[in-house]
Amino acid sequence: MPLGALRPSPLVEQATDRLREQIAGGHWPVGTRLPGETTLAKELGVGRSTVREALRALAGAGLVQPRHGSGVFVIATEPVEDWPTRLRRAAVTDVYEVRMAVEVHAARLAAHRRTPDDITAIQAALERRRTASAADDAAFVDADIALHTAVVAAAHNAVLADLFADFTPALRECLVTMLSLTGLRDQDANTGDDTHAALVRAVADGDPEAAGAVLREELEGTLALLREQA
């Protein structure tokens, strides 16, 4: 099955797409060694440097693997999804369950490790959440997430902070949608203020048990609402 010469335009992207199509279509099964760069360049009608960049892109997608002295071998027929992509495709309740595990632990650590600056930042975030109660759902959710982000930051664990940041886009979307569908703020525009205030107090007081318990209760309540909407 000939590859066919490429049209001018972004050649690396075209070469990558053409080779990906061949791999996905089974032309080169998993375990197969790809033809050499010279052969591929001739069939595609491009230079070897273009082929080299295309192979590098395929390796980054987890489709091929260069083996020193042996060539480039097919190791998968479908690209590996990166973490943010997997989060976007995951069920909202699954994401929230993982969020709960990450954030409850972070809150406990924050109660141990918070500094005076952290306490100031967390308390300011709580006040901004209260102010945002006069705004629309999207602004309120943004302020809510900012408070949770401040608590996670006070744990002083870069991996936990990065994980929470990865969750944020999916969380924001599902929370805005949930508020819209449930009308939760119709009766109380600042819904959840008591639990969030209790969380801030527990972190400021250096009480990890209370911080974890309060946050778990708050997140479990939200998760129950999300399951009702699923």
PDB file of C-alpha atoms in Angstrom:
ATOM      1  CA  MET A   1       0.000   0.000   0.000  1.00  0.00           C
ATOM      2  CA  PRO A   2       1.892   3.092  -1.205  1.00  0.00           C
ATOM      3  CA  LEU A   3       1.922   6.110   1.079  1.00  0.00           C
ATOM      4  CA  GLY A   4       1.540   8.685  -1.705  1.00  0.00           C
ATOM      5  CA  ALA A   5       3.394  11.960  -2.108  1.00  0.00           C
ATOM      6  CA  LEU A   6       2.297  14.854   0.103  1.00  0.00           C
ATOM      7  CA  ARG A   7       0.944  18.215  -0.907  1.00  0.00           C
ATOM      8  CA  PRO A   8       2.869  21.342   0.070  1.00  0.00           C
ATOM      9  CA  SER A   9       1.783  22.902   3.392  1.00  0.00           C
ATOM     10  CA  PRO A  10       2.903  21.890   6.933  1.00  0.00           C
ATOM     11  CA  LEU A  11       4.829  18.830   5.820  1.00  0.00           C
ATOM     12  CA  VAL A  12       5.746  17.524   9.254  1.00  0.00           C
ATOM     13  CA  GLU A  13       2.084  17.521  10.303  1.00  0.00           C
ATOM     14  CA  GLN A  14       1.047  15.836   7.063  1.00  0.00           C
ATOM     15  CA  ALA A  15       3.765  13.228   7.363  1.00  0.00           C
ATOM     16  CA  THR A  16       2.802  12.556  10.972  1.00  0.00           C
ATOM     17  CA  ASP A  17      -0.866  12.187  10.055  1.00  0.00           C
ATOM     18  CA  ARG A  18      -0.118   9.896   7.114  1.00  0.00           C
ATOM     19  CA  LEU A  19       2.107   7.607   9.161  1.00  0.00           C
ATOM     20  CA  ARG A  20      -0.412   7.600  12.021  1.00  0.00           C
ATOM     21  CA  GLU A  21      -3.136   6.531   9.594  1.00  0.00           C
ATOM     22  CA  GLN A  22      -1.002   3.657   8.370  1.00  0.00           C
ATOM     23  CA  ILE A  23      -0.315   2.501  11.925  1.00  0.00           C
ATOM     24  CA  ALA A  24      -3.952   2.822  13.024  1.00  0.00           C
ATOM     25  CA  GLY A  25      -5.087   0.983   9.904  1.00  0.00           C
ATOM     26  CA  GLY A  26      -2.871  -1.985  10.645  1.00  0.00           C
ATOM     27  CA  HIS A  27      -0.453  -1.495   7.762  1.00  0.00           C
ATOM     28  CA  TRP A  28       2.337  -1.739  10.316  1.00  0.00           C
ATOM     29  CA  PRO A  29       1.106  -3.924  13.225  1.00  0.00           C
ATOM     30  CA  VAL A  30       2.385  -3.580  16.770  1.00  0.00           C
ATOM     31  CA  GLY A  31       5.917  -4.973  16.930  1.00  0.00           C
ATOM     32  CA  THR A  32       6.699  -4.130  13.309  1.00  0.00           C
ATOM     33  CA  ARG A  33       9.847  -2.194  12.443  1.00  0.00           C
ATOM     34  CA  LEU A  34       9.070   0.793  10.254  1.00  0.00           C
ATOM     35  CA  PRO A  35      10.910   1.295   6.975  1.00  0.00           C
ATOM     36  CA  GLY A  36      14.008   3.448   7.265  1.00  0.00           C
ATOM     37  CA  GLU A  37      13.943   7.239   7.029  1.00  0.00           C
ATOM     38  CA  THR A  38      15.238   7.202   3.455  1.00  0.00           C
ATOM     39  CA  THR A  39      12.478   4.845   2.314  1.00  0.00           C
ATOM     40  CA  LEU A  40       9.750   6.762   4.108  1.00  0.00           C
ATOM     41  CA  ALA A  41      11.043  10.073   2.777  1.00  0.00           C
ATOM     42  CA  LYS A  42      10.975   8.756  -0.782  1.00  0.00           C
ATOM     43  CA  GLU A  43       7.428   7.388  -0.471  1.00  0.00           C
ATOM     44  CA  LEU A  44       6.123  10.565   1.140  1.00  0.00           C
ATOM     45  CA  GLY A  45       8.030  12.880  -1.192  1.00  0.00           C
ATOM     46  CA  VAL A  46       9.698  14.808   1.617  1.00  0.00           C
ATOM     47  CA  GLY A  47      13.144  15.168   3.121  1.00  0.00           C
ATOM     48  CA  ARG A  48      14.581  12.891   5.784  1.00  0.00           C
ATOM     49  CA  SER A  49      14.458  15.712   8.339  1.00  0.00           C
ATOM     50  CA  THR A  50      10.677  15.917   7.884  1.00  0.00           C
ATOM     51  CA  VAL A  51      10.346  12.176   8.419  1.00  0.00           C
ATOM     52  CA  ARG A  52      12.567  12.400  11.476  1.00  0.00           C
ATOM     53  CA  GLU A  53      10.332  15.075  13.035  1.00  0.00           C
ATOM     54  CA  ALA A  54       7.215  13.064  12.206  1.00  0.00           C
ATOM     55  CA  LEU A  55       8.650   9.978  13.879  1.00  0.00           C
ATOM     56  CA  ARG A  56       9.544  12.069  16.907  1.00  0.00           C
ATOM     57  CA  ALA A  57       5.924  13.240  17.122  1.00  0.00           C
ATOM     58  CA  LEU A  58       4.663   9.662  16.844  1.00  0.00           C
ATOM     59  CA  ALA A  59       7.049   8.590  19.597  1.00  0.00           C
ATOM     60  CA  GLY A  60       5.716  11.408  21.789  1.00  0.00           C
ATOM     61  CA  ALA A  61       2.183  10.112  21.177  1.00  0.00           C
ATOM     62  CA  GLY A  62       3.251   6.648  22.327  1.00  0.00           C
ATOM     63  CA  LEU A  63       2.801   4.999  18.925  1.00  0.00           C
ATOM     64  CA  VAL A  64       6.405   4.170  18.043  1.00  0.00           C
ATOM     65  CA  GLN A  65       9.649   3.639  19.892  1.00  0.00           C
ATOM     66  CA  PRO A  66      13.164   4.108  18.510  1.00  0.00           C
ATOM     67  CA  ARG A  67      15.539   1.308  19.490  1.00  0.00           C
ATOM     68  CA  HIS A  68      19.190   2.142  19.216  1.00  0.00           C
ATOM     69  CA  GLY A  69      20.829   0.249  16.406  1.00  0.00           C
ATOM     70  CA  SER A  70      17.591  -1.553  15.447  1.00  0.00           C
ATOM     71  CA  GLY A  71      15.247   1.085  14.029  1.00  0.00           C
ATOM     72  CA  VAL A  72      11.827   2.447  14.944  1.00  0.00           C
ATOM     73  CA  PHE A  73       9.152  -0.023  16.062  1.00  0.00           C
ATOM     74  CA  VAL A  74       5.377   0.281  16.377  1.00  0.00           C
ATOM     75  CA  ILE A  75       4.311  -0.141  20.019  1.00  0.00           C
ATOM     76  CA  ALA A  76       0.630   0.946  19.872  1.00  0.00           C
ATOM     77  CA  THR A  77      -2.070   1.668  17.310  1.00  0.00           C
ATOM     78  CA  GLU A  78      -3.808   4.424  19.276  1.00  0.00           C
ATOM     79  CA  PRO A  79      -2.125   7.484  20.805  1.00  0.00           C
ATOM     80  CA  VAL A  80      -1.807   7.708  24.556  1.00  0.00           C
ATOM     81  CA  GLU A  81      -4.089  10.402  25.963  1.00  0.00           C
ATOM     82  CA  ASP A  82      -2.390  12.921  28.189  1.00  0.00           C
ATOM     83  CA  TRP A  83      -3.682  13.485  31.723  1.00  0.00           C
ATOM     84  CA  PRO A  84      -5.711  16.668  31.016  1.00  0.00           C
ATOM     85  CA  THR A  85      -7.412  14.952  28.066  1.00  0.00           C
ATOM     86  CA  ARG A  86      -8.310  11.937  30.180  1.00  0.00           C
ATOM     87  CA  LEU A  87      -9.774  14.218  32.846  1.00  0.00           C
ATOM     88  CA  ARG A  88     -11.936  15.996  30.260  1.00  0.00           C
ATOM     89  CA  ARG A  89     -13.281  12.650  29.043  1.00  0.00           C
ATOM     90  CA  ALA A  90     -13.803  11.146  32.504  1.00  0.00           C
ATOM     91  CA  ALA A  91     -17.134  10.994  34.290  1.00  0.00           C
ATOM     92  CA  VAL A  92     -17.634  14.014  36.529  1.00  0.00           C
ATOM     93  CA  THR A  93     -18.295  11.828  39.563  1.00  0.00           C
ATOM     94  CA  ASP A  94     -15.040   9.921  38.979  1.00  0.00           C
ATOM     95  CA  VAL A  95     -13.095  13.177  38.851  1.00  0.00           C
ATOM     96  CA  TYR A  96     -14.813  14.397  42.000  1.00  0.00           C
ATOM     97  CA  GLU A  97     -14.016  11.218  43.922  1.00  0.00           C
ATOM     98  CA  VAL A  98     -10.329  11.644  43.108  1.00  0.00           C
ATOM     99  CA  ARG A  99     -10.548  15.340  43.947  1.00  0.00           C
ATOM    100  CA  MET A 100     -11.890  14.386  47.364  1.00  0.00           C
ATOM    101  CA  ALA A 101      -8.954  12.073  48.078  1.00  0.00           C
ATOM    102  CA  VAL A 102      -6.413  14.693  46.972  1.00  0.00           C
ATOM    103  CA  GLU A 103      -7.977  17.715  48.625  1.00  0.00           C
ATOM    104  CA  VAL A 104      -8.907  16.180  51.975  1.00  0.00           C
ATOM    105  CA  HIS A 105      -5.306  15.049  52.394  1.00  0.00           C
ATOM    106  CA  ALA A 106      -4.101  18.491  51.307  1.00  0.00           C
ATOM    107  CA  ALA A 107      -6.353  20.172  53.892  1.00  0.00           C
ATOM    108  CA  ARG A 108      -4.911  17.993  56.652  1.00  0.00           C
ATOM    109  CA  LEU A 109      -1.377  18.869  55.564  1.00  0.00           C
ATOM    110  CA  ALA A 110      -2.329  22.543  55.325  1.00  0.00           C
ATOM    111  CA  ALA A 111      -3.413  22.523  58.969  1.00  0.00           C
ATOM    112  CA  HIS A 112       0.052  21.222  59.867  1.00  0.00           C
ATOM    113  CA  ARG A 113       2.123  23.382  57.538  1.00  0.00           C
ATOM    114  CA  ARG A 114       0.255  26.671  57.040  1.00  0.00           C
ATOM    115  CA  THR A 115       2.238  29.838  57.522  1.00  0.00           C
ATOM    116  CA  PRO A 116       0.910  33.249  58.592  1.00  0.00           C
ATOM    117  CA  ASP A 117       0.943  34.277  54.926  1.00  0.00           C
ATOM    118  CA  ASP A 118      -1.057  31.169  54.018  1.00  0.00           C
ATOM    119  CA  ILE A 119      -3.673  31.979  56.663  1.00  0.00           C
ATOM    120  CA  THR A 120      -3.956  35.529  55.344  1.00  0.00           C
ATOM    121  CA  ALA A 121      -4.390  34.247  51.780  1.00  0.00           C
ATOM    122  CA  ILE A 122      -7.010  31.671  52.792  1.00  0.00           C
ATOM    123  CA  GLN A 123      -9.023  34.156  54.831  1.00  0.00           C
ATOM    124  CA  ALA A 124      -8.908  36.674  51.981  1.00  0.00           C
ATOM    125  CA  ALA A 125     -10.119  33.963  49.578  1.00  0.00           C
ATOM    126  CA  LEU A 126     -13.043  33.237  51.904  1.00  0.00           C
ATOM    127  CA  GLU A 127     -14.011  36.916  51.870  1.00  0.00           C
ATOM    128  CA  ARG A 128     -13.804  36.992  48.061  1.00  0.00           C
ATOM    129  CA  ARG A 129     -16.091  33.949  47.947  1.00  0.00           C
ATOM    130  CA  ARG A 130     -18.579  35.818  50.101  1.00  0.00           C
ATOM    131  CA  THR A 131     -18.366  38.881  47.867  1.00  0.00           C
ATOM    132  CA  ALA A 132     -18.895  36.688  44.792  1.00  0.00           C
ATOM    133  CA  SER A 133     -22.218  35.537  46.226  1.00  0.00           C
ATOM    134  CA  ALA A 134     -23.657  38.689  44.640  1.00  0.00           C
ATOM    135  CA  ALA A 135     -22.342  37.634  41.203  1.00  0.00           C
ATOM    136  CA  ASP A 136     -23.431  34.953  38.724  1.00  0.00           C
ATOM    137  CA  ASP A 137     -22.783  31.239  39.114  1.00  0.00           C
ATOM    138  CA  ALA A 138     -19.560  31.247  37.081  1.00  0.00           C
ATOM    139  CA  ALA A 139     -17.989  34.014  39.175  1.00  0.00           C
ATOM    140  CA  PHE A 140     -19.113  32.310  42.389  1.00  0.00           C
ATOM    141  CA  VAL A 141     -17.580  29.006  41.296  1.00  0.00           C
ATOM    142  CA  ASP A 142     -14.337  30.768  40.378  1.00  0.00           C
ATOM    143  CA  ALA A 143     -14.167  32.298  43.853  1.00  0.00           C
ATOM    144  CA  ASP A 144     -14.998  28.950  45.448  1.00  0.00           C
ATOM    145  CA  ILE A 145     -12.231  27.176  43.532  1.00  0.00           C
ATOM    146  CA  ALA A 146      -9.800  29.974  44.425  1.00  0.00           C
ATOM    147  CA  LEU A 147     -10.473  29.326  48.122  1.00  0.00           C
ATOM    148  CA  HIS A 148      -9.875  25.606  47.719  1.00  0.00           C
ATOM    149  CA  THR A 149      -6.722  26.361  45.738  1.00  0.00           C
ATOM    150  CA  ALA A 150      -5.438  28.521  48.592  1.00  0.00           C
ATOM    151  CA  VAL A 151      -5.992  25.687  51.053  1.00  0.00           C
ATOM    152  CA  VAL A 152      -4.169  23.214  48.796  1.00  0.00           C
ATOM    153  CA  ALA A 153      -1.312  25.693  48.377  1.00  0.00           C
ATOM    154  CA  ALA A 154      -0.948  25.856  52.170  1.00  0.00           C
ATOM    155  CA  ALA A 155      -0.092  22.138  52.169  1.00  0.00           C
ATOM    156  CA  HIS A 156       3.216  23.094  50.528  1.00  0.00           C
ATOM    157  CA  ASN A 157       3.265  19.992  48.355  1.00  0.00           C
ATOM    158  CA  ALA A 158       3.939  20.783  44.699  1.00  0.00           C
ATOM    159  CA  VAL A 159       2.546  17.466  43.444  1.00  0.00           C
ATOM    160  CA  LEU A 160      -0.771  17.932  45.255  1.00  0.00           C
ATOM    161  CA  ALA A 161      -0.970  21.499  43.950  1.00  0.00           C
ATOM    162  CA  ASP A 162      -0.342  20.330  40.381  1.00  0.00           C
ATOM    163  CA  LEU A 163      -2.950  17.579  40.660  1.00  0.00           C
ATOM    164  CA  PHE A 164      -5.558  20.023  41.929  1.00  0.00           C
ATOM    165  CA  ALA A 165      -4.703  22.459  39.119  1.00  0.00           C
ATOM    166  CA  ASP A 166      -5.257  19.645  36.608  1.00  0.00           C
ATOM    167  CA  PHE A 167      -8.722  19.011  38.059  1.00  0.00           C
ATOM    168  CA  THR A 168      -9.742  22.666  38.002  1.00  0.00           C
ATOM    169  CA  PRO A 169     -11.068  23.009  34.399  1.00  0.00           C
ATOM    170  CA  ALA A 170     -13.285  19.916  34.692  1.00  0.00           C
ATOM    171  CA  LEU A 171     -14.423  20.909  38.183  1.00  0.00           C
ATOM    172  CA  ARG A 172     -15.316  24.430  37.137  1.00  0.00           C
ATOM    173  CA  GLU A 173     -17.457  23.248  34.244  1.00  0.00           C
ATOM    174  CA  CYS A 174     -19.360  20.649  36.266  1.00  0.00           C
ATOM    175  CA  LEU A 175     -19.947  22.967  39.235  1.00  0.00           C
ATOM    176  CA  VAL A 176     -21.300  25.809  37.096  1.00  0.00           C
ATOM    177  CA  THR A 177     -23.614  23.343  35.349  1.00  0.00           C
ATOM    178  CA  MET A 178     -24.733  21.832  38.660  1.00  0.00           C
ATOM    179  CA  LEU A 179     -25.619  25.233  40.128  1.00  0.00           C
ATOM    180  CA  SER A 180     -27.573  26.087  37.010  1.00  0.00           C
ATOM    181  CA  LEU A 181     -29.527  22.814  37.009  1.00  0.00           C
ATOM    182  CA  THR A 182     -30.255  22.642  40.726  1.00  0.00           C
ATOM    183  CA  GLY A 183     -30.909  26.303  41.433  1.00  0.00           C
ATOM    184  CA  LEU A 184     -28.946  25.748  44.627  1.00  0.00           C
ATOM    185  CA  ARG A 185     -28.161  29.441  45.032  1.00  0.00           C
ATOM    186  CA  ASP A 186     -31.749  30.588  44.563  1.00  0.00           C
ATOM    187  CA  GLN A 187     -32.421  30.244  48.292  1.00  0.00           C
ATOM    188  CA  ASP A 188     -28.875  30.894  49.517  1.00  0.00           C
ATOM    189  CA  ALA A 189     -26.614  32.845  47.161  1.00  0.00           C
ATOM    190  CA  ASN A 190     -23.637  32.120  49.393  1.00  0.00           C
ATOM    191  CA  THR A 191     -24.338  28.414  49.696  1.00  0.00           C
ATOM    192  CA  GLY A 192     -21.790  26.476  51.727  1.00  0.00           C
ATOM    193  CA  ASP A 193     -20.416  29.509  53.579  1.00  0.00           C
ATOM    194  CA  ASP A 194     -20.664  27.835  56.984  1.00  0.00           C
ATOM    195  CA  THR A 195     -18.652  24.771  55.957  1.00  0.00           C
ATOM    196  CA  HIS A 196     -16.049  26.851  54.141  1.00  0.00           C
ATOM    197  CA  ALA A 197     -15.690  29.135  57.162  1.00  0.00           C
ATOM    198  CA  ALA A 198     -15.247  26.058  59.360  1.00  0.00           C
ATOM    199  CA  LEU A 199     -12.559  24.765  56.999  1.00  0.00           C
ATOM    200  CA  VAL A 200     -10.683  28.057  57.172  1.00  0.00           C
ATOM    201  CA  ARG A 201     -10.889  28.057  60.987  1.00  0.00           C
ATOM    202  CA  ALA A 202      -9.620  24.482  61.214  1.00  0.00           C
ATOM    203  CA  VAL A 203      -6.620  25.207  58.992  1.00  0.00           C
ATOM    204  CA  ALA A 204      -5.844  28.448  60.833  1.00  0.00           C
ATOM    205  CA  ASP A 205      -6.162  26.672  64.213  1.00  0.00           C
ATOM    206  CA  GLY A 206      -3.807  23.926  63.099  1.00  0.00           C
ATOM    207  CA  ASP A 207      -6.424  21.191  63.514  1.00  0.00           C
ATOM    208  CA  PRO A 208      -5.857  18.588  60.762  1.00  0.00           C
ATOM    209  CA  GLU A 209      -8.628  16.250  61.930  1.00  0.00           C
ATOM    210  CA  ALA A 210     -11.239  19.006  61.813  1.00  0.00           C
ATOM    211  CA  ALA A 211      -9.947  20.342  58.491  1.00  0.00           C
ATOM    212  CA  GLY A 212     -10.165  16.926  56.866  1.00  0.00           C
ATOM    213  CA  ALA A 213     -13.570  16.119  58.353  1.00  0.00           C
ATOM    214  CA  VAL A 214     -15.172  19.442  57.396  1.00  0.00           C
ATOM    215  CA  LEU A 215     -13.871  19.318  53.858  1.00  0.00           C
ATOM    216  CA  ARG A 216     -14.878  15.681  53.374  1.00  0.00           C
ATOM    217  CA  GLU A 217     -18.429  16.464  54.511  1.00  0.00           C
ATOM    218  CA  GLU A 218     -18.644  19.449  52.158  1.00  0.00           C
ATOM    219  CA  LEU A 219     -17.276  17.547  49.160  1.00  0.00           C
ATOM    220  CA  GLU A 220     -19.480  14.499  49.826  1.00  0.00           C
ATOM    221  CA  GLY A 221     -22.521  16.763  49.781  1.00  0.00           C
ATOM    222  CA  THR A 222     -21.520  18.183  46.416  1.00  0.00           C
ATOM    223  CA  LEU A 223     -20.749  14.716  45.062  1.00  0.00           C
ATOM    224  CA  ALA A 224     -24.239  13.554  46.045  1.00  0.00           C
ATOM    225  CA  LEU A 225     -25.733  16.436  44.041  1.00  0.00           C
ATOM    226  CA  LEU A 226     -23.552  15.599  41.053  1.00  0.00           C
ATOM    227  CA  ARG A 227     -24.681  11.973  41.160  1.00  0.00           C
ATOM    228  CA  GLU A 228     -28.304  13.111  41.111  1.00  0.00           C
ATOM    229  CA  GLN A 229     -27.570  15.070  37.925  1.00  0.00           C
ATOM    230  CA  ALA A 230     -25.576  12.266  36.246  1.00  0.00           C
TER     231      ALA A 230
END
